[in-house]
Amino acid sequence: MIPFQFIERSTPFDAGGAGTLPVFAVTPHDIEAGNIDPIALDWARKAGFKAESGAVLPVPASDGHLGGALLGLGEQPLELPFLAGKLARALPAGRWHIETAPLSADHLALGYGLGAYRFERYKKATIASPTLVIPPNADATDIKRQIAGIYLARDLINTPTNDMGPADLEAVFRALAAHYKAEVSVVSGEALLEKNFPLIHTVGRASTGLPRLLEMRWGKKGHPKITLVGKGVCFDTGGLDIKPSASMLLMKKDMGGAANVMGLALMIMDAKLKVDLRVLVPAVENSIAGNAFRPGDIYTSRKGLTVQIDNTDAEGRLILADALAYADEEETDLLVDMATLTGAARVALGPDLPPFFTDDEDLASRLAAASTAVDDPLWRMPLYRGYEKDVTARIADLTNAPSGGMAGAITAALFLKRFVTQSKHWVHFDIFAWSQNERPHAPIGGEAQAIRALYRVIRGMAKH
């Protein structure tokens, strides 16, 4: 089965066979010592090619036609394991293979595939792209499925809200489920109140796009139960505590948590892992209208805890509260939530290193090991109990926006933890879901974060 795609695009990979051109990945030492093909070496020296990290130089053959290319690795090639992504944007159109490189085959292929990503839904396609043969000792099938999951997350985040509102996100959710024969149920609009999802309804009720809770089930009971929850705020104005215009420019990405759990679900289902998978996405748009929720309002959550609204721009934790309470009503072996939740996480760790929060020492250890193994950056932050008092309110059980402005990522995680009381194996990811700067494996735009590491952990949990 071909992995699910939201935007149909051709593969960046080549089937192989005769006629492919070689890429030689080299360090500055290789150039200085003359450790490469004599024709390529002569051309590199005449061109002033120093093998700087990410530099690409097409090289002629003896007959003057294109004969191959050099990829500079720099002095420390292992510091950029996905450097092959540069080839996808720098090589001339044609068919290529990696001839030599001191990087793992899986990293080379994954880096190239991720670097080949283009989001061209709203513009004419660019010039023809090169294709690369996946090295024979790489796991081609798994690489393609991981790329498909990451492309899905990127596509969903990059799509503007006029084409990716709550109803559109539901349509993609259903299409993904249909591709893998998963079951879907949806609660939307006023039915959210009838089914006891008051906070999801509260946040999304001012939008013309009905708020909804999307649920997907796949796999078999008796296998390890994995539940994924993703924040699906398709656009966030900030509500009545409206954001300044500059802060709204990227708010189409506020459903990045939903996009990432859907990308992870694709990997799990495509690999046919022996797990009992459940995916929950509360999908809303935080809009402004006469029925918008207000600062000072107090609402009762699904869990029964009352929440005082001290800032309508802290809406993500509200919809996650109901979804997590619902998820926690079933026993799980792993409960994961992912959300573009706080600016404080970005201040602490920047855009490319998402923090995770858990009290489960074994799970934290496995996530850290997976992060290192697959080069998917993560960093654990504490659920510091000393800040518990900051999430309480004077006339309600909780506040959605603690005063003081400090430790915002921690207090947000502590807020969410109040809604997870049964699941011992819970982890919260506060992701940015965006690449601010172009990197070899990632153009500027929507980004998948932490899902390759999670995929590795879940594969380890799956029954064999």
PDB file of C-alpha atoms in Angstrom, residues 316-417:
ATOM      1  CA  GLY A 316      -5.304  25.586  23.608  1.00  0.00           C
ATOM      2  CA  ARG A 317      -5.064  24.148  27.094  1.00  0.00           C
ATOM      3  CA  LEU A 318      -8.853  24.457  27.429  1.00  0.00           C
ATOM      4  CA  ILE A 319      -9.681  22.240  24.474  1.00  0.00           C
ATOM      5  CA  LEU A 320      -6.893  19.833  25.443  1.00  0.00           C
ATOM      6  CA  ALA A 321      -8.342  19.635  28.968  1.00  0.00           C
ATOM      7  CA  ASP A 322     -11.604  18.129  27.725  1.00  0.00           C
ATOM      8  CA  ALA A 323      -9.835  15.859  25.214  1.00  0.00           C
ATOM      9  CA  LEU A 324      -7.323  14.615  27.800  1.00  0.00           C
ATOM     10  CA  ALA A 325     -10.050  14.000  30.376  1.00  0.00           C
ATOM     11  CA  TYR A 326     -11.895  11.943  27.754  1.00  0.00           C
ATOM     12  CA  ALA A 327      -8.724  10.040  26.815  1.00  0.00           C
ATOM     13  CA  ASP A 328      -7.987   9.375  30.479  1.00  0.00           C
ATOM     14  CA  GLU A 329     -11.325   7.632  30.947  1.00  0.00           C
ATOM     15  CA  GLU A 330      -9.841   4.574  29.209  1.00  0.00           C
ATOM     16  CA  GLU A 331      -6.791   2.745  30.511  1.00  0.00           C
ATOM     17  CA  THR A 332      -3.791   3.415  28.268  1.00  0.00           C
ATOM     18  CA  ASP A 333      -0.238   2.154  27.956  1.00  0.00           C
ATOM     19  CA  LEU A 334       0.837   5.522  26.564  1.00  0.00           C
ATOM     20  CA  LEU A 335      -1.023   8.823  26.446  1.00  0.00           C
ATOM     21  CA  VAL A 336       0.640  11.542  24.360  1.00  0.00           C
ATOM     22  CA  ASP A 337      -0.525  15.088  23.792  1.00  0.00           C
ATOM     23  CA  MET A 338       1.096  17.509  21.357  1.00  0.00           C
ATOM     24  CA  ALA A 339       0.360  21.219  21.146  1.00  0.00           C
ATOM     25  CA  THR A 340       1.695  24.545  19.967  1.00  0.00           C
ATOM     26  CA  LEU A 341       0.993  25.759  23.452  1.00  0.00           C
ATOM     27  CA  THR A 342       3.309  28.414  24.867  1.00  0.00           C
ATOM     28  CA  GLY A 343       5.734  31.084  23.786  1.00  0.00           C
ATOM     29  CA  ALA A 344       7.565  30.358  27.040  1.00  0.00           C
ATOM     30  CA  ALA A 345       8.770  27.029  25.605  1.00  0.00           C
ATOM     31  CA  ARG A 346      10.323  28.908  22.681  1.00  0.00           C
ATOM     32  CA  VAL A 347      11.992  31.410  25.016  1.00  0.00           C
ATOM     33  CA  ALA A 348      13.465  28.531  27.025  1.00  0.00           C
ATOM     34  CA  LEU A 349      14.590  26.246  24.195  1.00  0.00           C
ATOM     35  CA  GLY A 350      14.086  28.043  20.897  1.00  0.00           C
ATOM     36  CA  PRO A 351      12.031  26.893  17.903  1.00  0.00           C
ATOM     37  CA  ASP A 352      13.918  23.700  17.029  1.00  0.00           C
ATOM     38  CA  LEU A 353      14.144  21.938  20.408  1.00  0.00           C
ATOM     39  CA  PRO A 354      10.676  21.038  21.713  1.00  0.00           C
ATOM     40  CA  PRO A 355      10.327  20.305  25.418  1.00  0.00           C
ATOM     41  CA  PHE A 356       8.418  17.371  26.837  1.00  0.00           C
ATOM     42  CA  PHE A 357       6.958  16.921  30.310  1.00  0.00           C
ATOM     43  CA  THR A 358       6.313  13.650  32.114  1.00  0.00           C
ATOM     44  CA  ASP A 359       6.530  12.137  35.614  1.00  0.00           C
ATOM     45  CA  ASP A 360       7.303   8.732  34.088  1.00  0.00           C
ATOM     46  CA  GLU A 361      11.066   8.234  34.472  1.00  0.00           C
ATOM     47  CA  ASP A 362      11.178   5.147  32.280  1.00  0.00           C
ATOM     48  CA  LEU A 363       9.238   6.861  29.494  1.00  0.00           C
ATOM     49  CA  ALA A 364      11.460   9.936  29.744  1.00  0.00           C
ATOM     50  CA  SER A 365      14.532   7.741  29.410  1.00  0.00           C
ATOM     51  CA  ARG A 366      13.138   5.935  26.373  1.00  0.00           C
ATOM     52  CA  LEU A 367      12.199   9.226  24.698  1.00  0.00           C
ATOM     53  CA  ALA A 368      15.653  10.671  25.313  1.00  0.00           C
ATOM     54  CA  ALA A 369      17.301   7.560  23.883  1.00  0.00           C
ATOM     55  CA  ALA A 370      15.025   7.594  20.837  1.00  0.00           C
ATOM     56  CA  SER A 371      15.691  11.289  20.287  1.00  0.00           C
ATOM     57  CA  THR A 372      19.427  10.627  20.127  1.00  0.00           C
ATOM     58  CA  ALA A 373      19.084   7.470  18.026  1.00  0.00           C
ATOM     59  CA  VAL A 374      17.048   9.094  15.248  1.00  0.00           C
ATOM     60  CA  ASP A 375      18.356  12.672  15.580  1.00  0.00           C
ATOM     61  CA  ASP A 376      14.950  14.094  16.463  1.00  0.00           C
ATOM     62  CA  PRO A 377      15.771  16.815  19.045  1.00  0.00           C
ATOM     63  CA  LEU A 378      13.847  16.781  22.357  1.00  0.00           C
ATOM     64  CA  TRP A 379      14.513  18.081  25.850  1.00  0.00           C
ATOM     65  CA  ARG A 380      12.801  17.157  29.095  1.00  0.00           C
ATOM     66  CA  MET A 381      11.482  19.969  31.290  1.00  0.00           C
ATOM     67  CA  PRO A 382      10.170  19.571  34.848  1.00  0.00           C
ATOM     68  CA  LEU A 383       6.631  19.308  36.135  1.00  0.00           C
ATOM     69  CA  TYR A 384       7.786  21.349  39.118  1.00  0.00           C
ATOM     70  CA  ARG A 385       5.209  20.968  41.868  1.00  0.00           C
ATOM     71  CA  GLY A 386       6.270  24.220  43.474  1.00  0.00           C
ATOM     72  CA  TYR A 387       4.336  26.042  40.746  1.00  0.00           C
ATOM     73  CA  GLU A 388       1.086  24.133  41.328  1.00  0.00           C
ATOM     74  CA  LYS A 389      -0.276  27.072  43.320  1.00  0.00           C
ATOM     75  CA  ASP A 390       0.061  29.277  40.217  1.00  0.00           C
ATOM     76  CA  VAL A 391      -2.557  27.349  38.252  1.00  0.00           C
ATOM     77  CA  THR A 392      -5.227  27.731  40.937  1.00  0.00           C
ATOM     78  CA  ALA A 393      -7.749  30.586  40.953  1.00  0.00           C
ATOM     79  CA  ARG A 394      -9.363  32.425  43.850  1.00  0.00           C
ATOM     80  CA  ILE A 395     -12.975  31.572  42.977  1.00  0.00           C
ATOM     81  CA  ALA A 396     -12.469  28.547  40.701  1.00  0.00           C
ATOM     82  CA  ASP A 397     -10.440  25.354  40.763  1.00  0.00           C
ATOM     83  CA  LEU A 398      -8.032  26.515  38.041  1.00  0.00           C
ATOM     84  CA  THR A 399      -6.992  29.511  35.983  1.00  0.00           C
ATOM     85  CA  ASN A 400      -6.136  29.138  32.319  1.00  0.00           C
ATOM     86  CA  ALA A 401      -3.563  31.969  32.494  1.00  0.00           C
ATOM     87  CA  PRO A 402      -1.460  32.276  35.649  1.00  0.00           C
ATOM     88  CA  SER A 403      -0.337  35.795  36.496  1.00  0.00           C
ATOM     89  CA  GLY A 404       3.302  36.799  36.691  1.00  0.00           C
ATOM     90  CA  GLY A 405       4.415  35.639  33.261  1.00  0.00           C
ATOM     91  CA  MET A 406       7.083  33.229  34.518  1.00  0.00           C
ATOM     92  CA  ALA A 407       7.502  29.470  33.922  1.00  0.00           C
ATOM     93  CA  GLY A 408       4.680  29.559  31.389  1.00  0.00           C
ATOM     94  CA  ALA A 409       5.510  26.234  29.738  1.00  0.00           C
ATOM     95  CA  ILE A 410       5.660  24.493  33.122  1.00  0.00           C
ATOM     96  CA  THR A 411       2.416  25.962  34.445  1.00  0.00           C
ATOM     97  CA  ALA A 412       0.662  25.039  31.175  1.00  0.00           C
ATOM     98  CA  ALA A 413       1.867  21.452  31.585  1.00  0.00           C
ATOM     99  CA  LEU A 414       0.764  21.419  35.229  1.00  0.00           C
ATOM    100  CA  PHE A 415      -2.672  22.673  34.144  1.00  0.00           C
ATOM    101  CA  LEU A 416      -2.995  19.787  31.673  1.00  0.00           C
ATOM    102  CA  LYS A 417      -1.801  17.278  34.255  1.00  0.00           C
TER     103      LYS A 417
END
